[in-house]
Amino acid sequence: MSSMSSVAGLSKYIKTLPETRFTIIGILILSFIIGSVFYLIDLVPNQGILIDLILGGLFGVVVLGVSSIMSGALNQQVIAALHGINLKIKHSMFLSGLSMFFLGIFIIGGCIVSRVLNIDVTVNSALFGLVIIYGFNTLVFWATSKVRFAIAAVTGSIQPLLILTMYVLIAFLFIDTSFLGPVIIQVLLKTLVASIIFVLAIYAFVTVIASPFKKNLGIGVLDLLSLFIAHMNEGSNSLEGLFENMSEAIDTLVTFVSFKTENGIKALFISPSVHPGPLGDLGGSNMPTILANKFDHFTMVAHGPSTHDFNPIAVAEIDKIEDAVRNGLNHVEYSPNASKFLRYNAKKANIGVQFFNDGMVILSTFAPEAVDDIEFGVGLTMMTQSRSKCNVKDSVIVDCHNSFTAESGEVLPGNAEVFHLIDVIDKIDPNQEKYDIKVGCYEDTMGDLDKHEGIGESGIKTMVVEVADQRTAYVLFDSNNMEIGFRQEIMDAVSDLEIDEIEVMTTDTHTVNTLSRGYNPIGIAKRPEIIEYVRLSIKEAIKDLEKVEVGTGTKKIKNLNTFGPNNSTELISTISSVVAVSKIIAPVLLITALLIVFIWIFFGGL
């Protein structure tokens, strides 16, 4: 996978959390268990087991459960009131439940140590656990809610304070009335000092890792993280505003084939050298659908040679591609002339070639080998080479993007695959007979399938081209690549239909890249159902066949704001350096802070 794909793959860490009511039930059950175990191990050794279970469970529910539920509600309200983002009630409640679980581990651990070593460390263990969850809550709020550190630190203290207050209250009323007075002051002082030490260590750590992002890219790493989560959870496109700070304007190309009847354009086949990323609905991720919907006729937007460097930073940038295509359509010259579809191969490289009027289409694939994107410079070389060799005005290069594994790499300058492409283009016979042409089209959104099966908004689009009794099916899925081997399975499954050739392509849409695995090629699930859609689309496209004239075009897209090769490289190198530094700083800083906190709480002499 590409570097930017790896970054996009962070989406696999975004999980769907349970509904609030289930989390509350879980908190009550877990707190009852923690309290019961606490009583059974340590508090009243001579009391009956049943009494320990009941009283301990009630103690746990009141001190831990009720406090955590209250903090879950309060945290969400505080963050929302202070204009934080992302923290819905189910997120806040789950965080409180998770923190309570961590605290329970420390409490039970302290009970076990006290019982085994015959020393009383239960209270200190609980205090140490409270400091840990305070730091954890503060870090989560600061990193994900787009609030200042001070706000996160105050909000993070709500749950520990509620638990500590409830414990003091219950201890005073039902357990030990001597708990008031100097002891409370000692406990509060221990907790306060330890919390300050730990949270300052967290602040220092985050400040250190955020510095390279601000210096190199002009963006805040916590802003990036919180807006990324907002997009994954809510579909917010606020992250595009952050991308503007690191955008790079480029010039690139869009090529197209236009088929028209006497009634106007019947079909448009577009191959923009613009990458439909980075993920979800951000930037150009849904470009194939958005661009196609800008035209009133059947439009296929294939995957042109481009990588994540050419991701548009905002949806509005797609308008520039539309303008270039519309401008090009005004200058297209049409004729009824087209050649048959022929295949060529050289080592790993396989291409399908068809001439249309004074242009040509090259469908490039490395199947059955697995690869990812073809870089723009490589595609431009293919374009220039094929135009020169075949003496055509336009060469529409399509990266079929139809054979993928998680280890697939891009086709970059210097790779062996580049020379395979050069060699295979050299094999093209430019002297092809031209005949009249018929075209039939069909599209289906594949409504019973969605991104869980790797299917984007546009579903499937099929165009059947008939030249001199040869029928070729151009099948395009709105998907991000194709599971290795599925292309051949589809081709075999339609061999009995009234076609002679078929090529299966994907748009490389990144709208499907919001699932837990980070990448999501078509063919992972429901292959038989997908194949049925292919068969149906071919049959319907054949029914739609009619005579057309055809023309091709190539237009430059100017000043397209993208991530750009410089900033993409800068982003990846910055992330790499931060990860490398974090491996050193995190253990040193945080473990040192925890050690100081541990010594202060357990050996502070209070």
PDB file of N, CA, C and O in Angstrom, residues 373-404:
ATOM      1  N   ASP A 373      -1.574   1.974  -7.366  1.00  0.00           N
ATOM      2  CA  ASP A 373      -1.667   3.054  -8.352  1.00  0.00           C
ATOM      3  C   ASP A 373      -0.449   3.131  -9.276  1.00  0.00           C
ATOM      4  O   ASP A 373       0.674   2.829  -8.881  1.00  0.00           O
ATOM      5  N   ILE A 374      -0.700   3.621 -10.501  1.00  0.00           N
ATOM      6  CA  ILE A 374       0.360   3.974 -11.439  1.00  0.00           C
ATOM      7  C   ILE A 374       0.631   5.470 -11.297  1.00  0.00           C
ATOM      8  O   ILE A 374      -0.275   6.291 -11.433  1.00  0.00           O
ATOM      9  N   GLU A 375       1.852   5.836 -11.017  1.00  0.00           N
ATOM     10  CA  GLU A 375       2.213   7.228 -10.781  1.00  0.00           C
ATOM     11  C   GLU A 375       2.044   8.060 -12.053  1.00  0.00           C
ATOM     12  O   GLU A 375       2.194   7.559 -13.175  1.00  0.00           O
ATOM     13  N   PHE A 376       1.717   9.363 -11.876  1.00  0.00           N
ATOM     14  CA  PHE A 376       1.394  10.230 -13.007  1.00  0.00           C
ATOM     15  C   PHE A 376       2.530  10.302 -14.025  1.00  0.00           C
ATOM     16  O   PHE A 376       2.297  10.264 -15.240  1.00  0.00           O
ATOM     17  N   GLY A 377       3.776  10.420 -13.557  1.00  0.00           N
ATOM     18  CA  GLY A 377       4.906  10.494 -14.481  1.00  0.00           C
ATOM     19  C   GLY A 377       5.014   9.260 -15.357  1.00  0.00           C
ATOM     20  O   GLY A 377       5.347   9.346 -16.548  1.00  0.00           O
ATOM     21  N   VAL A 378       4.713   8.101 -14.775  1.00  0.00           N
ATOM     22  CA  VAL A 378       4.723   6.852 -15.548  1.00  0.00           C
ATOM     23  C   VAL A 378       3.599   6.883 -16.589  1.00  0.00           C
ATOM     24  O   VAL A 378       3.794   6.519 -17.759  1.00  0.00           O
ATOM     25  N   GLY A 379       2.409   7.331 -16.159  1.00  0.00           N
ATOM     26  CA  GLY A 379       1.285   7.426 -17.089  1.00  0.00           C
ATOM     27  C   GLY A 379       1.549   8.410 -18.215  1.00  0.00           C
ATOM     28  O   GLY A 379       1.162   8.176 -19.371  1.00  0.00           O
ATOM     29  N   LEU A 380       2.210   9.523 -17.881  1.00  0.00           N
ATOM     30  CA  LEU A 380       2.535  10.516 -18.898  1.00  0.00           C
ATOM     31  C   LEU A 380       3.518   9.943 -19.919  1.00  0.00           C
ATOM     32  O   LEU A 380       3.407  10.212 -21.132  1.00  0.00           O
ATOM     33  N   THR A 381       4.447   9.140 -19.466  1.00  0.00           N
ATOM     34  CA  THR A 381       5.370   8.456 -20.380  1.00  0.00           C
ATOM     35  C   THR A 381       4.607   7.514 -21.308  1.00  0.00           C
ATOM     36  O   THR A 381       4.862   7.478 -22.521  1.00  0.00           O
ATOM     37  N   MET A 382       3.673   6.754 -20.744  1.00  0.00           N
ATOM     38  CA  MET A 382       2.852   5.850 -21.561  1.00  0.00           C
ATOM     39  C   MET A 382       2.047   6.634 -22.596  1.00  0.00           C
ATOM     40  O   MET A 382       1.931   6.219 -23.767  1.00  0.00           O
ATOM     41  N   MET A 383       1.524   7.759 -22.184  1.00  0.00           N
ATOM     42  CA  MET A 383       0.715   8.587 -23.077  1.00  0.00           C
ATOM     43  C   MET A 383       1.556   9.112 -24.242  1.00  0.00           C
ATOM     44  O   MET A 383       1.164   9.023 -25.420  1.00  0.00           O
ATOM     45  N   THR A 384       2.704   9.677 -23.903  1.00  0.00           N
ATOM     46  CA  THR A 384       3.583  10.255 -24.926  1.00  0.00           C
ATOM     47  C   THR A 384       4.099   9.178 -25.878  1.00  0.00           C
ATOM     48  O   THR A 384       4.121   9.364 -27.107  1.00  0.00           O
ATOM     49  N   GLN A 385       4.511   8.047 -25.324  1.00  0.00           N
ATOM     50  CA  GLN A 385       5.037   6.946 -26.133  1.00  0.00           C
ATOM     51  C   GLN A 385       3.987   6.405 -27.092  1.00  0.00           C
ATOM     52  O   GLN A 385       4.252   6.197 -28.286  1.00  0.00           O
ATOM     53  N   SER A 386       2.773   6.185 -26.601  1.00  0.00           N
ATOM     54  CA  SER A 386       1.722   5.597 -27.446  1.00  0.00           C
ATOM     55  C   SER A 386       1.248   6.577 -28.508  1.00  0.00           C
ATOM     56  O   SER A 386       0.940   6.173 -29.644  1.00  0.00           O
ATOM     57  N   ARG A 387       1.177   7.867 -28.182  1.00  0.00           N
ATOM     58  CA  ARG A 387       0.785   8.855 -29.195  1.00  0.00           C
ATOM     59  C   ARG A 387       1.799   8.919 -30.318  1.00  0.00           C
ATOM     60  O   ARG A 387       1.441   9.025 -31.503  1.00  0.00           O
ATOM     61  N   SER A 388       3.070   8.846 -29.947  1.00  0.00           N
ATOM     62  CA  SER A 388       4.126   8.900 -30.954  1.00  0.00           C
ATOM     63  C   SER A 388       4.144   7.639 -31.817  1.00  0.00           C
ATOM     64  O   SER A 388       4.203   7.707 -33.044  1.00  0.00           O
ATOM     65  N   LYS A 389       4.061   6.482 -31.185  1.00  0.00           N
ATOM     66  CA  LYS A 389       4.147   5.222 -31.924  1.00  0.00           C
ATOM     67  C   LYS A 389       2.944   5.016 -32.830  1.00  0.00           C
ATOM     68  O   LYS A 389       3.082   4.535 -33.957  1.00  0.00           O
ATOM     69  N   CYS A 390       1.768   5.365 -32.333  1.00  0.00           N
ATOM     70  CA  CYS A 390       0.538   5.057 -33.067  1.00  0.00           C
ATOM     71  C   CYS A 390       0.014   6.253 -33.865  1.00  0.00           C
ATOM     72  O   CYS A 390      -1.045   6.147 -34.510  1.00  0.00           O
ATOM     73  N   ASN A 391       0.731   7.396 -33.772  1.00  0.00           N
ATOM     74  CA  ASN A 391       0.371   8.581 -34.544  1.00  0.00           C
ATOM     75  C   ASN A 391      -1.082   8.989 -34.291  1.00  0.00           C
ATOM     76  O   ASN A 391      -1.872   9.184 -35.234  1.00  0.00           O
ATOM     77  N   VAL A 392      -1.433   9.097 -33.028  1.00  0.00           N
ATOM     78  CA  VAL A 392      -2.780   9.514 -32.648  1.00  0.00           C
ATOM     79  C   VAL A 392      -2.703  10.853 -31.905  1.00  0.00           C
ATOM     80  O   VAL A 392      -1.663  11.217 -31.364  1.00  0.00           O
ATOM     81  N   LYS A 393      -3.828  11.560 -31.873  1.00  0.00           N
ATOM     82  CA  LYS A 393      -3.883  12.856 -31.200  1.00  0.00           C
ATOM     83  C   LYS A 393      -4.029  12.692 -29.691  1.00  0.00           C
ATOM     84  O   LYS A 393      -3.447  13.450 -28.910  1.00  0.00           O
ATOM     85  N   ASP A 394      -4.823  11.716 -29.280  1.00  0.00           N
ATOM     86  CA  ASP A 394      -5.110  11.513 -27.862  1.00  0.00           C
ATOM     87  C   ASP A 394      -4.894  10.056 -27.477  1.00  0.00           C
ATOM     88  O   ASP A 394      -5.279   9.147 -28.228  1.00  0.00           O
ATOM     89  N   SER A 395      -4.298   9.863 -26.311  1.00  0.00           N
ATOM     90  CA  SER A 395      -4.141   8.515 -25.764  1.00  0.00           C
ATOM     91  C   SER A 395      -4.735   8.512 -24.360  1.00  0.00           C
ATOM     92  O   SER A 395      -4.222   9.180 -23.454  1.00  0.00           O
ATOM     93  N   VAL A 396      -5.835   7.791 -24.200  1.00  0.00           N
ATOM     94  CA  VAL A 396      -6.543   7.734 -22.923  1.00  0.00           C
ATOM     95  C   VAL A 396      -5.996   6.550 -22.127  1.00  0.00           C
ATOM     96  O   VAL A 396      -6.293   5.390 -22.430  1.00  0.00           O
ATOM     97  N   ILE A 397      -5.183   6.853 -21.127  1.00  0.00           N
ATOM     98  CA  ILE A 397      -4.554   5.806 -20.313  1.00  0.00           C
ATOM     99  C   ILE A 397      -5.446   5.527 -19.106  1.00  0.00           C
ATOM    100  O   ILE A 397      -5.800   6.446 -18.360  1.00  0.00           O
ATOM    101  N   VAL A 398      -5.783   4.264 -18.893  1.00  0.00           N
ATOM    102  CA  VAL A 398      -6.610   3.858 -17.755  1.00  0.00           C
ATOM    103  C   VAL A 398      -5.848   2.836 -16.922  1.00  0.00           C
ATOM    104  O   VAL A 398      -5.373   1.822 -17.447  1.00  0.00           O
ATOM    105  N   ASP A 399      -5.721   3.150 -15.649  1.00  0.00           N
ATOM    106  CA  ASP A 399      -5.215   2.164 -14.687  1.00  0.00           C
ATOM    107  C   ASP A 399      -6.419   1.356 -14.227  1.00  0.00           C
ATOM    108  O   ASP A 399      -7.240   1.842 -13.449  1.00  0.00           O
ATOM    109  N   CYS A 400      -6.544   0.123 -14.694  1.00  0.00           N
ATOM    110  CA  CYS A 400      -7.740  -0.674 -14.410  1.00  0.00           C
ATOM    111  C   CYS A 400      -7.929  -0.938 -12.925  1.00  0.00           C
ATOM    112  O   CYS A 400      -9.052  -1.152 -12.474  1.00  0.00           O
ATOM    113  N   HIS A 401      -6.826  -0.959 -12.187  1.00  0.00           N
ATOM    114  CA  HIS A 401      -6.924  -1.023 -10.722  1.00  0.00           C
ATOM    115  C   HIS A 401      -7.761  -2.230 -10.294  1.00  0.00           C
ATOM    116  O   HIS A 401      -8.722  -2.113  -9.536  1.00  0.00           O
ATOM    117  N   ASN A 402      -7.380  -3.408 -10.768  1.00  0.00           N
ATOM    118  CA  ASN A 402      -8.252  -4.577 -10.599  1.00  0.00           C
ATOM    119  C   ASN A 402      -7.552  -5.823 -10.080  1.00  0.00           C
ATOM    120  O   ASN A 402      -8.013  -6.946 -10.325  1.00  0.00           O
ATOM    121  N   SER A 403      -6.456  -5.634  -9.329  1.00  0.00           N
ATOM    122  CA  SER A 403      -5.778  -6.795  -8.749  1.00  0.00           C
ATOM    123  C   SER A 403      -4.972  -6.318  -7.551  1.00  0.00           C
ATOM    124  O   SER A 403      -3.933  -5.676  -7.706  1.00  0.00           O
ATOM    125  N   PHE A 404      -5.455  -6.659  -6.351  1.00  0.00           N
ATOM    126  CA  PHE A 404      -4.908  -6.023  -5.155  1.00  0.00           C
ATOM    127  C   PHE A 404      -4.727  -7.007  -4.006  1.00  0.00           C
ATOM    128  O   PHE A 404      -5.541  -7.905  -3.798  1.00  0.00           O
TER     129      PHE A 404
END
